Structure formats: structure tokens, C-alpha cells
Amino acid sequence: MVSKAVIPAAGLGTRFLPATKAVPKELLPLVDKPALEYIVEEAARVGLTDILMITGRSKTAIEDHFDRVPEIEAALEKKGDAERLARVQASSELAQMHFVRQGEAKGLGHAVLVAAPHVGNEPFAVLLGDDVVDERDPLLATMIAEQQAHGGSVIALMEVEPEWVSSYGVATVEDAESHGPYAVKRVRDLVEKPPPEEAPSNLAVIGRYVLSPTIFEVLRNTPPGRGGEIQLTDAIKTLAESEPVHGVVFDGRRYDTGDRGDYLKAIVKIACEREDLGPDFWAWLQEYVAAGGPASTR
Ligand code: G1P
């Protein structure tokens, strides 16, 4: 049974400076909700309501976001704004949140290792805050079901253009049995951020994992890898030598909100699809494009 989720949120957010000088990058909004709240919602939707966030210095605002705010709630109640009140309260009711600090920024593998005492001896999910998966696409539920069917660990893979492989962990795979909507592969090898000419495939690791607790023992013995950091990819590669590791090949909607261009695209898509804001925003967007986009004078 998978019941716990780990969300690493200790990164510095350098790509979004200066916006992230004082605001954690995980709290940058996608329209009016922080990216991180989408991630917590995704975990809670599949029953992972015990959530451990790995944070660091300057991240106290994350804890505040998932807490109650009596002053704001009282003000909204007084105004009779029930809808906004419900949205403010939602983040504190989603899950049972726990927080632990990473201490030193020694890489994603190290961040996951910090979760060991909380997770104990059961399989658990890891959700990376930069990857937002559309709620209509059941990636995490499928990964949990595949983990139950195959045992071991399950990672999420996605086909990317060959020029992008150097931004990801890249997998060597063989076909395996699928029990759900996505193709499933047996992972034979993994390499973290290879130069394009050395990449074994264009199947990139994206930010969802369902991991066997054996990963902690492997991480304790994983030396620093690419960038001098302890890489989760390297540990999963070692794990695959002794336990099954499968990859679910996702072909749905995913936004890399750690990339400024993708972050903007995510906001535009979410805004267009929102019932309250969508119709007006979509009409404006079409006018803006028709008027020449950046060349428009209105
Ligand atoms: C991390 C992982 C990488 C994975 C990526 C997915 O890299 O190390 O293997 O492909 O997340 O988003 P990061 O994006 O933190 O540099």
C-alpha cells in the first residue's frame, strides 16, 4: 500500500530570480493558486494524504500557505465571500502535512534520503514541484496501480525531443506488461542528464516516482554524480540491478513550471480553461493574436 508522498521543495529557484529572492519558487502562482498546491492536490486525489515536504532556509512561507489564516478567514466570512473562503481553506484541508529541512543542498537523492525516518519500510511516492500534471490525466494513480502489479519501483517517463535529453534522467528500457492507460517499460539502465550524443533513448524521467523503501539503503551508498550532487537517478539505476523498476510512459498534459517559457504556457492554458476567467481571457487572447501579438498597439 502506498500512503505517503514526499515533495522535495528545497531548490533555490535561480531561473526565476529576482522573483524568487524572498518568495519560494514553489509558491509562484499558476493564475491564483501556487504551483505547489496543484502538486499537493494531485497527491491527495489518489489518497496520499500523508505528505512530507523537504524544505530549506527561506521556505517558511510554504508552511504558512498550508496552514489556516484566521484573520483572512474572518474577513472573508464578514464579507460573505463564501467561495473565496472555501478556496483559502482548501489548502489547509488537503492533507496531513509534515515538514523537514534538507540542511545542505546536496542534490535530489539527498533530499529524498532525508525522508527515510518518516517513510519507514513501505513504498512511497515522490512528486517534484516543477512538474505539474493536468488533473484530467491519471499518471500517479496509474503508477501506483503498476507498482502494485509489478512490485519494486515505478518511474514516470516521457518522450522528449532529442535536443532536450540533457535536461533529464534518460532511460534504457524493454517492453513490459501494461495494466492501465499508458505503455509500461522495464527499466534496464538510467543516466542523469547525458549529452544528446550519449543519450541511450529519448525517454526522459519526469517528476513522479513510486519507490521501494530499498532506495534509502542505496542512496546512503550513492556517491555524488552529475553536478557533484547525490542523484536520485543514479540510485534508481543501482536499484534496478536488484529489484524491478518499471517506467510508465506518460503522453498526457504536463507543464515544467521550473522553465519560464513552460510556466507561462501553463498559466495561459489554465486561464483559458477556467470557467470563471476563461471566456473573457480567451476572447482577449484571440484579439491580441489577430492584432499581431507583440506588434499589437492595443
Ligand atoms: C530532476 C532529476 C532528473 C529528472 C527531472 C524531471 O532534475 O534529477 O532526472 O529528469 O528532475 O523534471 P532537475 O529538473 O531537478 O534538474
PDB file of N, CA and C and ligand atoms in Angstrom, residues 15 25 108 128 130-131 167-170 191-193 204-209 231-233 254 256, ligand 1:
ATOM      1  N   ARG A  15      16.284  30.206 -11.718  1.00  0.00           N
ATOM      2  CA  ARG A  15      15.785  30.588 -13.042  1.00  0.00           C
ATOM      3  C   ARG A  15      14.717  31.677 -12.975  1.00  0.00           C
ATOM      4  N   LYS A  25      10.108  29.451  -4.991  1.00  0.00           N
ATOM      5  CA  LYS A  25       9.623  29.263  -6.367  1.00  0.00           C
ATOM      6  C   LYS A  25       8.371  28.387  -6.400  1.00  0.00           C
ATOM      7  N   LEU A 108      18.973  15.981  -5.319  1.00  0.00           N
ATOM      8  CA  LEU A 108      17.639  15.387  -5.185  1.00  0.00           C
ATOM      9  C   LEU A 108      17.692  14.055  -4.423  1.00  0.00           C
ATOM     10  N   LEU A 128       7.867  15.856  -7.819  1.00  0.00           N
ATOM     11  CA  LEU A 128       8.712  17.042  -7.936  1.00  0.00           C
ATOM     12  C   LEU A 128       7.843  18.251  -8.264  1.00  0.00           C
ATOM     13  N   ASP A 130       8.320  21.035  -9.747  1.00  0.00           N
ATOM     14  CA  ASP A 130       8.397  21.736 -11.033  1.00  0.00           C
ATOM     15  C   ASP A 130       7.495  21.117 -12.090  1.00  0.00           C
ATOM     16  N   ASP A 131       7.123  19.856 -11.902  1.00  0.00           N
ATOM     17  CA  ASP A 131       6.300  19.171 -12.902  1.00  0.00           C
ATOM     18  C   ASP A 131       4.843  19.187 -12.477  1.00  0.00           C
ATOM     19  N   SER A 167      18.521  17.665 -20.239  1.00  0.00           N
ATOM     20  CA  SER A 167      17.898  18.280 -19.054  1.00  0.00           C
ATOM     21  C   SER A 167      17.280  17.242 -18.127  1.00  0.00           C
ATOM     22  N   TYR A 168      17.378  15.956 -18.506  1.00  0.00           N
ATOM     23  CA  TYR A 168      16.629  14.923 -17.779  1.00  0.00           C
ATOM     24  C   TYR A 168      17.480  13.693 -17.473  1.00  0.00           C
ATOM     25  N   GLY A 169      16.942  12.838 -16.569  1.00  0.00           N
ATOM     26  CA  GLY A 169      17.422  11.472 -16.498  1.00  0.00           C
ATOM     27  C   GLY A 169      16.883  10.750 -17.731  1.00  0.00           C
ATOM     28  N   VAL A 170      17.683   9.868 -18.337  1.00  0.00           N
ATOM     29  CA  VAL A 170      17.255   9.189 -19.568  1.00  0.00           C
ATOM     30  C   VAL A 170      17.381   7.670 -19.367  1.00  0.00           C
ATOM     31  N   VAL A 191      20.634   7.196 -16.994  1.00  0.00           N
ATOM     32  CA  VAL A 191      21.778   8.112 -16.932  1.00  0.00           C
ATOM     33  C   VAL A 191      21.237   9.521 -16.715  1.00  0.00           C
ATOM     34  N   GLU A 192      21.867  10.245 -15.781  1.00  0.00           N
ATOM     35  CA  GLU A 192      21.397  11.593 -15.448  1.00  0.00           C
ATOM     36  C   GLU A 192      21.981  12.617 -16.421  1.00  0.00           C
ATOM     37  N   LYS A 193      21.084  13.333 -17.087  1.00  0.00           N
ATOM     38  CA  LYS A 193      21.433  14.469 -17.957  1.00  0.00           C
ATOM     39  C   LYS A 193      22.613  14.191 -18.900  1.00  0.00           C
ATOM     40  N   ALA A 204      12.597  10.413 -21.281  1.00  0.00           N
ATOM     41  CA  ALA A 204      13.084  11.213 -20.161  1.00  0.00           C
ATOM     42  C   ALA A 204      12.310  10.897 -18.890  1.00  0.00           C
ATOM     43  N   VAL A 205      13.027  10.956 -17.771  1.00  0.00           N
ATOM     44  CA  VAL A 205      12.385  10.785 -16.464  1.00  0.00           C
ATOM     45  C   VAL A 205      11.681  12.092 -16.124  1.00  0.00           C
ATOM     46  N   ILE A 206      10.380  12.029 -15.833  1.00  0.00           N
ATOM     47  CA  ILE A 206       9.703  13.233 -15.352  1.00  0.00           C
ATOM     48  C   ILE A 206       9.385  13.076 -13.861  1.00  0.00           C
ATOM     49  N   GLY A 207       8.938  14.152 -13.243  1.00  0.00           N
ATOM     50  CA  GLY A 207       8.971  14.234 -11.783  1.00  0.00           C
ATOM     51  C   GLY A 207       7.928  13.494 -10.973  1.00  0.00           C
ATOM     52  N   ARG A 208       7.692  12.230 -11.280  1.00  0.00           N
ATOM     53  CA  ARG A 208       6.828  11.387 -10.446  1.00  0.00           C
ATOM     54  C   ARG A 208       7.501  10.029 -10.280  1.00  0.00           C
ATOM     55  N   TYR A 209       7.560   9.560  -9.041  1.00  0.00           N
ATOM     56  CA  TYR A 209       8.218   8.284  -8.733  1.00  0.00           C
ATOM     57  C   TYR A 209       7.375   7.552  -7.695  1.00  0.00           C
ATOM     58  N   GLN A 231      22.506  12.015  -6.869  1.00  0.00           N
ATOM     59  CA  GLN A 231      21.412  11.984  -7.845  1.00  0.00           C
ATOM     60  C   GLN A 231      20.463  10.820  -7.571  1.00  0.00           C
ATOM     61  N   LEU A 232      19.165  11.124  -7.544  1.00  0.00           N
ATOM     62  CA  LEU A 232      18.153  10.077  -7.398  1.00  0.00           C
ATOM     63  C   LEU A 232      18.230   9.111  -8.580  1.00  0.00           C
ATOM     64  N   THR A 233      18.498   9.657  -9.764  1.00  0.00           N
ATOM     65  CA  THR A 233      18.610   8.822 -10.966  1.00  0.00           C
ATOM     66  C   THR A 233      19.675   7.738 -10.784  1.00  0.00           C
ATOM     67  N   ARG A 254       1.508  17.865 -19.351  1.00  0.00           N
ATOM     68  CA  ARG A 254       2.443  18.113 -18.248  1.00  0.00           C
ATOM     69  C   ARG A 254       3.122  19.460 -18.497  1.00  0.00           C
ATOM     70  N   ASP A 256       6.298  21.953 -17.287  1.00  0.00           N
ATOM     71  CA  ASP A 256       7.515  22.108 -16.497  1.00  0.00           C
ATOM     72  C   ASP A 256       7.554  23.546 -16.005  1.00  0.00           C
TER      73      ASP A 256
HETATM   74  C1  G1P B   1      15.393  16.180 -11.804  1.00  0.00           C
HETATM   75  C2  G1P B   1      16.033  14.797 -11.964  1.00  0.00           C
HETATM   76  C3  G1P B   1      16.005  14.356 -13.422  1.00  0.00           C
HETATM   77  C4  G1P B   1      14.583  14.403 -13.944  1.00  0.00           C
HETATM   78  C5  G1P B   1      13.976  15.805 -13.729  1.00  0.00           C
HETATM   79  C6  G1P B   1      12.495  15.815 -14.084  1.00  0.00           C
HETATM   80  O1  G1P B   1      16.216  17.124 -12.435  1.00  0.00           O
HETATM   81  O2  G1P B   1      17.371  14.835 -11.479  1.00  0.00           O
HETATM   82  O3  G1P B   1      16.492  13.040 -13.544  1.00  0.00           O
HETATM   83  O4  G1P B   1      14.562  14.077 -15.310  1.00  0.00           O
HETATM   84  O5  G1P B   1      14.086  16.207 -12.349  1.00  0.00           O
HETATM   85  O6  G1P B   1      11.962  17.110 -14.035  1.00  0.00           O
HETATM   86  P1  G1P B   1      16.048  18.720 -12.188  1.00  0.00           P
HETATM   87  O7  G1P B   1      14.916  19.157 -13.075  1.00  0.00           O
HETATM   88  O8  G1P B   1      15.722  18.891 -10.730  1.00  0.00           O
HETATM   89  O9  G1P B   1      17.342  19.337 -12.589  1.00  0.00           O
END
